[in-house]
Tab-separated table of N, CA and C in Angstrom:
chain	number	residue	atom	x	y	z
A	1	MET	N	-75.745	-59.484	26.744
A	1	MET	CA	-76.808	-59.108	25.397
A	1	MET	C	-77.530	-60.285	25.103
A	2	ARG	N	-78.922	-59.859	23.776
A	2	ARG	CA	-79.805	-60.483	23.156
A	2	ARG	C	-80.101	-60.581	22.612
A	3	VAL	N	-79.815	-62.003	21.353
A	3	VAL	CA	-80.946	-61.346	19.608
A	3	VAL	C	-81.537	-62.832	19.440
A	4	VAL	N	-81.840	-62.293	19.044
A	4	VAL	CA	-83.440	-63.751	18.582
A	4	VAL	C	-82.829	-63.476	16.769
A	5	ILE	N	-82.345	-64.712	16.928
A	5	ILE	CA	-81.620	-64.697	15.200
A	5	ILE	C	-82.644	-65.863	14.469
A	6	GLN	N	-82.731	-65.150	13.392
A	6	GLN	CA	-84.370	-65.830	12.307
A	6	GLN	C	-82.999	-65.147	11.313
A	7	ARG	N	-83.573	-67.317	10.620
A	7	ARG	CA	-83.371	-67.743	9.023
A	7	ARG	C	-84.466	-67.119	8.421
A	8	VAL	N	-84.163	-65.707	7.268
A	8	VAL	CA	-84.889	-65.806	6.315
A	8	VAL	C	-84.605	-65.997	5.407
A	9	LYS	N	-85.787	-65.987	3.894
A	9	LYS	CA	-85.739	-65.914	3.213
A	9	LYS	C	-85.001	-63.975	3.007
A	10	SER	N	-86.338	-63.675	3.278
A	10	SER	CA	-86.497	-62.165	2.982
A	10	SER	C	-86.554	-61.737	4.033
A	11	SER	N	-86.145	-59.615	4.480
A	11	SER	CA	-86.413	-59.154	5.733
A	11	SER	C	-86.544	-57.935	5.559
A	12	LYS	N	-87.444	-57.304	5.847
A	12	LYS	CA	-87.278	-55.638	5.977
A	12	LYS	C	-88.375	-54.957	6.729
A	13	VAL	N	-87.643	-53.718	7.449
A	13	VAL	CA	-87.938	-53.433	8.434
A	13	VAL	C	-88.242	-51.756	7.990
A	14	THR	N	-89.893	-51.173	8.761
A	14	THR	CA	-90.454	-50.054	7.953
A	14	THR	C	-90.673	-49.752	8.761
A	15	VAL	N	-90.421	-48.240	9.014
A	15	VAL	CA	-90.092	-46.935	9.625
A	15	VAL	C	-91.535	-46.136	9.221
A	16	ASN	N	-92.747	-45.620	9.970
A	16	ASN	CA	-93.300	-43.990	9.244
A	16	ASN	C	-93.574	-44.389	7.904
A	17	GLY	N	-93.558	-45.585	7.264
A	17	GLY	CA	-94.531	-46.456	5.596
A	17	GLY	C	-93.186	-46.504	5.113
A	18	GLU	N	-92.215	-45.840	5.237
A	18	GLU	CA	-90.907	-45.977	4.843
A	18	GLU	C	-90.287	-46.561	5.001
A	19	ILE	N	-89.336	-47.893	3.765
A	19	ILE	CA	-88.553	-48.496	4.760
A	19	ILE	C	-87.575	-48.223	4.002
A	20	VAL	N	-86.228	-48.658	5.743
A	20	VAL	CA	-85.175	-48.550	5.383
A	20	VAL	C	-84.745	-49.363	6.436
A	21	GLY	N	-85.024	-50.575	5.781
A	21	GLY	CA	-84.094	-51.494	5.564
A	21	GLY	C	-84.478	-52.660	5.271
A	22	LYS	N	-83.954	-53.788	4.040
A	22	LYS	CA	-84.039	-54.590	3.340
A	22	LYS	C	-83.358	-55.763	3.042
A	23	ILE	N	-83.326	-56.147	2.982
A	23	ILE	CA	-82.512	-57.794	3.178
A	23	ILE	C	-83.158	-58.913	1.959
A	24	GLY	N	-82.398	-59.826	1.305
A	24	GLY	CA	-82.820	-61.312	0.792
A	24	GLY	C	-82.606	-62.098	1.700
A	25	ARG	N	-81.969	-63.204	1.686
A	25	ARG	CA	-81.482	-65.198	1.979
A	25	ARG	C	-80.124	-64.203	2.694
A	26	GLY	N	-80.864	-64.410	4.134
A	26	GLY	CA	-79.732	-64.069	5.685
A	26	GLY	C	-80.545	-64.201	6.716
A	27	LEU	N	-80.206	-63.127	7.665
A	27	LEU	CA	-80.172	-63.747	8.982
A	27	LEU	C	-81.168	-62.215	9.610
A	28	ASN	N	-81.737	-62.496	10.295
A	28	ASN	CA	-83.183	-61.535	10.217
A	28	ASN	C	-82.814	-61.505	12.728
A	29	LEU	N	-81.772	-59.307	12.341
A	29	LEU	CA	-81.358	-60.386	14.196
A	29	LEU	C	-81.990	-58.951	15.106
A	30	LEU	N	-82.573	-59.682	15.857
A	30	LEU	CA	-83.422	-58.788	16.804
A	30	LEU	C	-82.669	-58.469	18.352
A	31	VAL	N	-82.356	-57.198	18.542
A	31	VAL	CA	-81.164	-57.471	19.527
A	31	VAL	C	-81.621	-56.375	20.592
A	32	GLY	N	-81.429	-56.964	22.280
A	32	GLY	CA	-81.627	-56.081	23.072
A	32	GLY	C	-80.011	-56.289	23.853
A	33	ILE	N	-80.154	-54.878	24.348
A	33	ILE	CA	-78.740	-54.841	24.985
A	33	ILE	C	-78.796	-54.591	26.790
A	34	ALA	N	-78.278	-55.706	27.395
A	34	ALA	CA	-78.852	-55.441	28.895
A	34	ALA	C	-77.208	-54.312	29.437
A	35	ASP	N	-78.305	-53.914	30.550
A	35	ASP	CA	-77.499	-52.244	30.910
A	35	ASP	C	-75.510	-52.538	31.694
A	36	SER	N	-75.222	-54.479	31.763
A	36	SER	CA	-74.565	-55.019	32.723
A	36	SER	C	-73.403	-55.360	30.982
A	37	ASP	N	-73.905	-55.424	29.681
A	37	ASP	CA	-73.184	-55.438	28.704
A	37	ASP	C	-71.690	-54.381	28.491
A	38	THR	N	-70.937	-55.478	27.809
A	38	THR	CA	-69.437	-55.000	27.662
A	38	THR	C	-69.481	-55.102	25.827
A	39	ASP	N	-68.203	-54.654	25.888
A	39	ASP	CA	-67.492	-55.046	24.114
A	39	ASP	C	-67.188	-56.889	24.493
A	40	ALA	N	-66.638	-57.458	25.150
A	40	ALA	CA	-66.673	-58.855	25.639
A	40	ALA	C	-67.526	-59.813	25.571
A	41	GLU	N	-69.395	-59.482	25.512
A	41	GLU	CA	-69.931	-59.264	25.172
A	41	GLU	C	-70.623	-59.315	24.042
A	42	LEU	N	-70.200	-58.329	23.519
A	42	LEU	CA	-70.967	-57.234	21.823
A	42	LEU	C	-69.565	-58.756	21.059
A	43	ASP	N	-68.057	-58.708	21.032
A	43	ASP	CA	-67.589	-60.082	20.141
A	43	ASP	C	-67.933	-60.744	20.576
A	44	TRP	N	-68.305	-61.908	21.650
A	44	TRP	CA	-68.996	-62.740	21.058
A	44	TRP	C	-70.363	-63.153	19.908
A	45	MET	N	-71.203	-62.180	20.324
A	45	MET	CA	-72.225	-61.665	19.652
A	45	MET	C	-72.138	-61.969	17.732
A	46	VAL	N	-71.111	-61.144	17.906
A	46	VAL	CA	-71.076	-61.153	16.481
A	46	VAL	C	-70.503	-62.150	15.962
A	47	ARG	N	-68.768	-62.561	16.275
A	47	ARG	CA	-68.529	-64.099	16.261
A	47	ARG	C	-70.251	-65.215	16.093
A	48	LYS	N	-70.445	-65.157	17.120
A	48	LYS	CA	-72.048	-66.552	16.764
A	48	LYS	C	-72.727	-66.687	16.114
A	49	CYS	N	-73.154	-64.785	15.267
A	49	CYS	CA	-74.073	-64.328	14.901
A	49	CYS	C	-73.831	-64.919	12.728
A	50	LEU	N	-72.196	-64.434	12.963
A	50	LEU	CA	-71.942	-64.485	11.662
A	50	LEU	C	-71.146	-66.632	11.664
A	51	GLU	N	-71.187	-66.520	12.704
A	51	GLU	CA	-70.613	-68.495	12.824
A	51	GLU	C	-70.955	-69.830	12.647
A	52	LEU	N	-72.045	-69.260	12.953
A	52	LEU	CA	-73.550	-70.169	13.352
A	52	LEU	C	-74.256	-71.043	11.906
A	53	ARG	N	-73.512	-72.729	11.687
A	53	ARG	CA	-74.169	-73.556	11.139
A	53	ARG	C	-75.585	-72.990	11.051
A	54	LEU	N	-76.067	-72.006	10.314
A	54	LEU	CA	-77.975	-71.910	10.393
A	54	LEU	C	-78.484	-72.034	8.153
A	55	PHE	N	-77.759	-72.756	7.831
A	55	PHE	CA	-77.830	-73.422	5.830
A	55	PHE	C	-78.013	-74.333	5.704
A	56	PRO	N	-78.756	-74.714	5.125
A	56	PRO	CA	-77.866	-76.251	4.237
A	56	PRO	C	-77.170	-75.698	3.677
A	57	ASP	N	-76.043	-77.420	2.939
A	57	ASP	CA	-75.037	-77.679	1.943
A	57	ASP	C	-76.615	-77.401	0.632
A	58	GLN	N	-75.513	-77.428	-0.285
A	58	GLN	CA	-76.368	-76.692	-1.538
A	58	GLN	C	-76.884	-78.676	-2.022
A	59	GLU	N	-76.836	-79.269	-1.768
A	59	GLU	CA	-77.798	-80.065	-2.748
A	59	GLU	C	-78.559	-80.226	-1.621
A	60	GLY	N	-78.968	-79.086	0.130
A	60	GLY	CA	-79.934	-79.277	1.060
A	60	GLY	C	-80.127	-80.450	1.384
A	61	ARG	N	-78.895	-81.423	1.514
A	61	ARG	CA	-78.690	-82.491	3.299
A	61	ARG	C	-78.921	-82.340	4.207
A	62	ASP	N	-77.676	-81.445	4.567
A	62	ASP	CA	-77.857	-81.095	5.887
A	62	ASP	C	-78.567	-79.652	5.910
A	63	ARG	N	-78.866	-80.027	6.780
A	63	ARG	CA	-79.798	-78.369	6.808
A	63	ARG	C	-78.399	-77.228	7.482
A	64	TRP	N	-77.865	-77.533	9.129
A	64	TRP	CA	-76.975	-77.199	9.630
A	64	TRP	C	-75.916	-77.108	8.853
A	65	GLN	N	-75.173	-76.866	8.130
A	65	GLN	CA	-73.685	-76.956	6.771
A	65	GLN	C	-73.238	-75.585	6.835
A	66	LYS	N	-73.873	-74.591	6.283
A	66	LYS	CA	-73.246	-73.839	6.386
A	66	LYS	C	-73.661	-72.407	7.025
A	67	SER	N	-72.388	-71.392	7.538
A	67	SER	CA	-73.203	-69.921	8.175
A	67	SER	C	-73.530	-69.325	6.738
A	68	VAL	N	-73.336	-67.857	7.802
A	68	VAL	CA	-73.966	-66.350	6.672
A	68	VAL	C	-72.865	-65.950	6.400
A	69	GLN	N	-71.424	-66.473	6.834
A	69	GLN	CA	-70.732	-65.543	6.274
A	69	GLN	C	-70.984	-66.746	5.090
A	70	GLU	N	-70.436	-68.455	5.201
A	70	GLU	CA	-70.125	-68.655	4.061
A	70	GLU	C	-71.665	-68.944	2.632
A	71	ILE	N	-72.628	-68.208	2.976
A	71	ILE	CA	-73.644	-68.630	1.372
A	71	ILE	C	-73.544	-67.563	1.020
A	72	GLY	N	-72.079	-65.682	1.542
A	72	GLY	CA	-72.684	-65.046	1.539
A	72	GLY	C	-74.341	-64.255	1.506
A	73	GLY	N	-74.028	-64.566	2.973
A	73	GLY	CA	-75.790	-63.793	3.114
A	73	GLY	C	-75.734	-62.491	3.772
A	74	GLU	N	-77.192	-62.304	3.703
A	74	GLU	CA	-77.261	-60.681	3.722
A	74	GLU	C	-77.945	-60.381	5.473
A	75	LEU	N	-77.761	-59.175	6.619
A	75	LEU	CA	-78.032	-59.410	7.683
A	75	LEU	C	-79.408	-57.566	7.651
A	76	LEU	N	-79.802	-57.827	8.811
A	76	LEU	CA	-81.006	-57.079	9.380
A	76	LEU	C	-80.959	-57.096	10.676
A	77	VAL	N	-80.621	-56.390	10.904
A	77	VAL	CA	-80.194	-55.719	12.511
A	77	VAL	C	-81.725	-54.627	13.157
A	78	ILE	N	-82.308	-55.053	14.114
A	78	ILE	CA	-83.011	-54.284	14.461
A	78	ILE	C	-83.076	-54.416	15.816
A	79	SER	N	-82.739	-53.310	16.587
A	79	SER	CA	-82.259	-53.006	18.204
A	79	SER	C	-83.979	-53.527	18.808
A	80	GLN	N	-83.694	-54.078	20.081
A	80	GLN	CA	-85.647	-54.532	20.237
A	80	GLN	C	-85.334	-54.267	21.648
A	81	PHE	N	-84.881	-53.335	22.771
A	81	PHE	CA	-84.915	-53.541	24.580
A	81	PHE	C	-86.005	-53.827	24.939
A	82	THR	N	-87.324	-54.951	24.959
A	82	THR	CA	-87.987	-55.622	24.962
A	82	THR	C	-87.837	-57.466	24.662
A	83	LEU	N	-86.937	-57.576	24.558
A	83	LEU	CA	-86.172	-58.371	24.813
A	83	LEU	C	-85.636	-58.826	26.240
A	84	TYR	N	-84.938	-57.410	26.923
A	84	TYR	CA	-84.912	-57.872	29.223
A	84	TYR	C	-86.257	-57.730	28.998
A	85	GLY	N	-87.281	-57.819	28.881
A	85	GLY	CA	-88.413	-57.598	28.895
A	85	GLY	C	-88.760	-58.750	30.897
A	86	ASP	N	-89.356	-58.276	32.027
A	86	ASP	CA	-88.918	-59.254	33.074
A	86	ASP	C	-90.967	-58.989	33.280
A	87	CYS	N	-91.490	-60.587	32.477
A	87	CYS	CA	-92.771	-60.467	33.102
A	87	CYS	C	-93.951	-61.244	34.426
A	88	ARG	N	-91.761	-61.203	35.297
A	88	ARG	CA	-92.496	-61.753	36.340
A	88	ARG	C	-94.233	-61.558	36.908
A	89	LYS	N	-93.664	-60.318	37.582
A	89	LYS	CA	-94.241	-60.409	38.951
A	89	LYS	C	-95.389	-59.022	37.898
A	90	GLY	N	-96.864	-59.214	38.457
A	90	GLY	CA	-97.882	-58.134	37.185
A	90	GLY	C	-98.066	-57.888	36.289
A	91	ARG	N	-98.786	-57.363	35.751
A	91	ARG	CA	-99.259	-57.022	34.530
A	91	ARG	C	-98.763	-56.890	33.597
A	92	ARG	N	-97.914	-55.962	33.614
A	92	ARG	CA	-96.575	-54.817	32.908
A	92	ARG	C	-94.819	-55.564	32.881
A	93	PRO	N	-95.085	-55.515	32.076
A	93	PRO	CA	-93.507	-55.946	32.133
A	93	PRO	C	-92.575	-55.287	32.583
A	94	SER	N	-91.404	-55.155	33.263
A	94	SER	CA	-90.349	-54.506	34.060
A	94	SER	C	-88.886	-54.303	33.356
A	95	PHE	N	-88.145	-53.733	32.654
A	95	PHE	CA	-87.890	-52.519	31.706
A	95	PHE	C	-85.788	-52.966	32.367
A	96	ASP	N	-86.334	-52.983	33.655
A	96	ASP	CA	-85.236	-52.616	34.703
A	96	ASP	C	-83.947	-53.245	34.081
A	97	ARG	N	-83.791	-54.096	33.498
A	97	ARG	CA	-82.417	-55.346	33.086
A	97	ARG	C	-81.849	-54.598	31.999
A	98	SER	N	-82.992	-54.267	31.342
A	98	SER	CA	-82.295	-53.001	29.708
A	98	SER	C	-81.401	-52.087	29.716
A	99	ALA	N	-80.181	-52.062	29.114
A	99	ALA	CA	-79.182	-50.907	29.334
A	99	ALA	C	-80.016	-49.539	28.769
A	100	THR	N	-79.982	-48.242	29.087
A	100	THR	CA	-79.795	-46.724	28.581
A	100	THR	C	-80.416	-47.270	27.480
A	101	PRO	N	-81.229	-45.908	27.194
A	101	PRO	CA	-81.191	-45.986	25.591
A	101	PRO	C	-79.418	-45.538	25.188
A	102	GLN	N	-79.140	-44.126	25.870
A	102	GLN	CA	-77.443	-44.149	25.781
A	102	GLN	C	-76.404	-44.866	24.945
A	103	THR	N	-76.446	-45.751	26.552
A	103	THR	CA	-76.158	-46.904	26.639
A	103	THR	C	-76.082	-47.972	25.278
A	104	ALA	N	-77.227	-48.734	25.175
A	104	ALA	CA	-77.718	-49.635	24.475
A	104	ALA	C	-77.171	-48.812	22.634
A	105	GLU	N	-77.811	-47.555	22.317
A	105	GLU	CA	-77.423	-46.712	21.187
A	105	GLU	C	-75.886	-47.874	20.318
A	106	ASN	N	-75.195	-46.843	21.832
A	106	ASN	CA	-73.656	-47.005	21.164
A	106	ASN	C	-73.421	-48.244	20.419
A	107	LEU	N	-74.065	-49.403	21.910
A	107	LEU	CA	-73.734	-50.633	22.195
A	107	LEU	C	-74.570	-51.715	20.762
A	108	TYR	N	-74.908	-51.161	20.039
A	108	TYR	CA	-76.068	-51.149	19.421
A	108	TYR	C	-74.860	-50.766	17.500
A	109	ASN	N	-74.624	-49.635	17.626
A	109	ASN	CA	-74.396	-49.439	17.025
A	109	ASN	C	-72.440	-49.918	16.403
A	110	CYS	N	-71.811	-50.312	18.049
A	110	CYS	CA	-70.890	-50.789	17.221
A	110	CYS	C	-70.403	-52.655	17.096
A	111	PHE	N	-71.911	-53.145	18.202
A	111	PHE	CA	-72.522	-53.588	17.280
A	111	PHE	C	-72.780	-54.141	15.399
A	112	VAL	N	-73.360	-53.361	15.031
A	112	VAL	CA	-73.589	-53.517	13.694
A	112	VAL	C	-72.727	-53.618	12.559
A	113	ALA	N	-71.672	-52.093	13.222
A	113	ALA	CA	-69.921	-51.515	13.157
A	113	ALA	C	-69.543	-52.684	12.302
A	114	LYS	N	-69.019	-53.671	13.757
A	114	LYS	CA	-68.559	-55.124	13.872
A	114	LYS	C	-69.149	-56.037	12.636
A	115	LEU	N	-70.910	-56.420	12.393
A	115	LEU	CA	-70.913	-57.314	11.618
A	115	LEU	C	-70.526	-56.848	10.181
A	116	ARG	N	-70.858	-55.094	9.962
A	116	ARG	CA	-69.476	-54.996	8.997
A	116	ARG	C	-68.687	-55.384	8.393
A	117	GLU	N	-67.649	-55.414	9.345
A	117	GLU	CA	-66.953	-55.742	8.686
A	117	GLU	C	-66.742	-56.986	8.340
A	118	SER	N	-67.456	-57.603	8.350
A	118	SER	CA	-67.853	-59.719	7.783
A	118	SER	C	-67.158	-58.839	6.059
A	119	GLY	N	-67.739	-57.605	5.261
A	119	GLY	CA	-68.405	-57.432	4.096
A	119	GLY	C	-69.523	-57.180	3.616
A	120	LEU	N	-69.947	-58.002	4.467
A	120	LEU	CA	-71.577	-58.916	4.419
A	120	LEU	C	-73.148	-58.048	3.947
A	121	LYS	N	-73.685	-57.797	3.099
A	121	LYS	CA	-74.750	-56.393	3.321
A	121	LYS	C	-75.696	-56.799	4.720
A	122	VAL	N	-75.752	-55.380	5.477
A	122	VAL	CA	-75.694	-55.736	6.471
A	122	VAL	C	-76.650	-54.576	6.397
A	123	GLU	N	-77.559	-54.007	6.805
A	123	GLU	CA	-79.078	-53.355	7.362
A	123	GLU	C	-79.459	-52.920	8.072
A	124	THR	N	-79.803	-52.280	8.621
A	124	THR	CA	-80.170	-51.902	10.159
A	124	THR	C	-81.945	-51.095	10.422
A	125	GLY	N	-83.059	-51.177	11.350
A	125	GLY	CA	-84.057	-50.424	11.246
A	125	GLY	C	-83.748	-48.242	12.374
A	126	LYS	N	-84.224	-48.476	12.765
A	126	LYS	CA	-84.292	-47.097	13.737
A	126	LYS	C	-83.829	-47.031	14.805
A	127	PHE	N	-83.084	-46.903	15.384
A	127	PHE	CA	-82.792	-47.299	16.966
A	127	PHE	C	-83.799	-45.913	17.038
A	128	GLY	N	-84.590	-47.607	17.739
A	128	GLY	CA	-85.974	-45.640	19.542
A	128	GLY	C	-86.746	-46.568	18.809
A	129	ALA	N	-87.012	-45.876	17.118
A	129	ALA	CA	-88.633	-45.911	16.816
A	129	ALA	C	-89.737	-46.881	16.742
A	130	MET	N	-90.083	-46.729	16.075
A	130	MET	CA	-91.304	-47.058	16.398
A	130	MET	C	-91.249	-48.407	14.824
A	131	MET	N	-90.894	-49.420	14.616
A	131	MET	CA	-90.986	-49.973	13.339
A	131	MET	C	-91.515	-50.960	13.751
A	132	GLN	N	-92.046	-51.387	12.206
A	132	GLN	CA	-93.189	-52.392	11.126
A	132	GLN	C	-91.796	-53.694	10.296
A	133	VAL	N	-91.955	-54.366	10.955
A	133	VAL	CA	-90.848	-56.011	10.498
A	133	VAL	C	-91.905	-56.771	9.486
A	134	THR	N	-91.468	-56.499	9.054
A	134	THR	CA	-91.672	-58.575	8.131
A	134	THR	C	-90.715	-59.241	7.300
A	135	ILE	N	-90.659	-60.032	8.533
A	135	ILE	CA	-89.964	-61.348	8.084
A	135	ILE	C	-90.491	-62.425	7.166
A	136	GLU	N	-89.804	-63.619	6.292
A	136	GLU	CA	-90.164	-64.277	5.784
A	136	GLU	C	-89.414	-65.646	6.599
A	137	ASN	N	-89.314	-66.191	6.642
A	137	ASN	CA	-89.120	-66.528	7.895
A	137	ASN	C	-88.775	-68.064	6.900
A	138	ASP	N	-87.226	-68.302	7.377
A	138	ASP	CA	-87.082	-70.110	6.551
A	138	ASP	C	-87.080	-70.691	6.938
A	139	GLY	N	-88.021	-72.112	7.294
A	139	GLY	CA	-87.567	-73.345	7.258
A	139	GLY	C	-89.197	-72.885	8.800
A	140	PRO	N	-89.507	-73.092	9.116
A	140	PRO	CA	-89.068	-72.284	9.733
A	140	PRO	C	-88.061	-72.362	11.362
A	141	VAL	N	-86.650	-71.317	11.244
A	141	VAL	CA	-84.993	-71.301	12.291
A	141	VAL	C	-85.585	-70.328	13.377
A	142	THR	N	-85.389	-69.939	14.403
A	142	THR	CA	-85.935	-69.128	15.169
A	142	THR	C	-85.245	-70.009	16.430
A	143	LEU	N	-83.714	-69.051	16.605
A	143	LEU	CA	-83.003	-69.085	17.787
A	143	LEU	C	-83.020	-68.013	19.187
A	144	ILE	N	-82.631	-68.149	19.884
A	144	ILE	CA	-82.225	-67.289	20.580
A	144	ILE	C	-80.920	-66.884	21.648
A	145	LEU	N	-79.764	-66.278	20.703
A	145	LEU	CA	-78.314	-66.226	21.703
A	145	LEU	C	-78.705	-65.567	22.899
A	146	ASP	N	-77.841	-65.986	23.704
A	146	ASP	CA	-77.782	-65.259	24.964
A	146	ASP	C	-76.485	-65.255	25.452
A	147	LYS	N	-75.955	-64.230	25.699
A	147	LYS	CA	-74.443	-63.822	26.952
A	147	LYS	C	-74.660	-62.741	27.551
A	148	GLU	N	-74.113	-63.443	28.451
A	148	GLU	CA	-74.583	-62.544	30.607
A	148	GLU	C	-73.038	-62.096	30.779
A	149	SER	N	-72.512	-61.080	30.866
A	149	SER	CA	-71.216	-61.345	31.463
A	149	SER	C	-71.168	-61.351	33.313
A	150	ILE	N	-69.557	-61.466	32.662
A	150	ILE	CA	-70.090	-62.321	34.221
A	150	ILE	C	-69.217	-61.491	34.672
């Protein structure tokens, strides 16, 4: 499982000109599901996304003091199979490592449900749709989280 995690002041996702998900301060999560992902990778990623210290303390002295849970932040979760695109050969990416759409959608929905158990506001895009994502990156802070099955 692979997640591009971005600290944002705000973020929204639009499908066919309609806003389907919108958040204020928090995290924008671009989520890729691999063909080998299981509940173990999912649980690890949920915990990591919720507990990573990516926000400053109230005084702004320590940039890496608080997690999204600790600040009561919001989450926008966007499915993005292209995170497993392999561009090493040829001129077109290969998506052989991406999970099938059905498998990916099931794990994605489970990931979203587990994030919602935190009590934070969790918004999403529309799985499989062409989406436009607007991100007001804060920092900018962008990290890649990767959890491979063993």
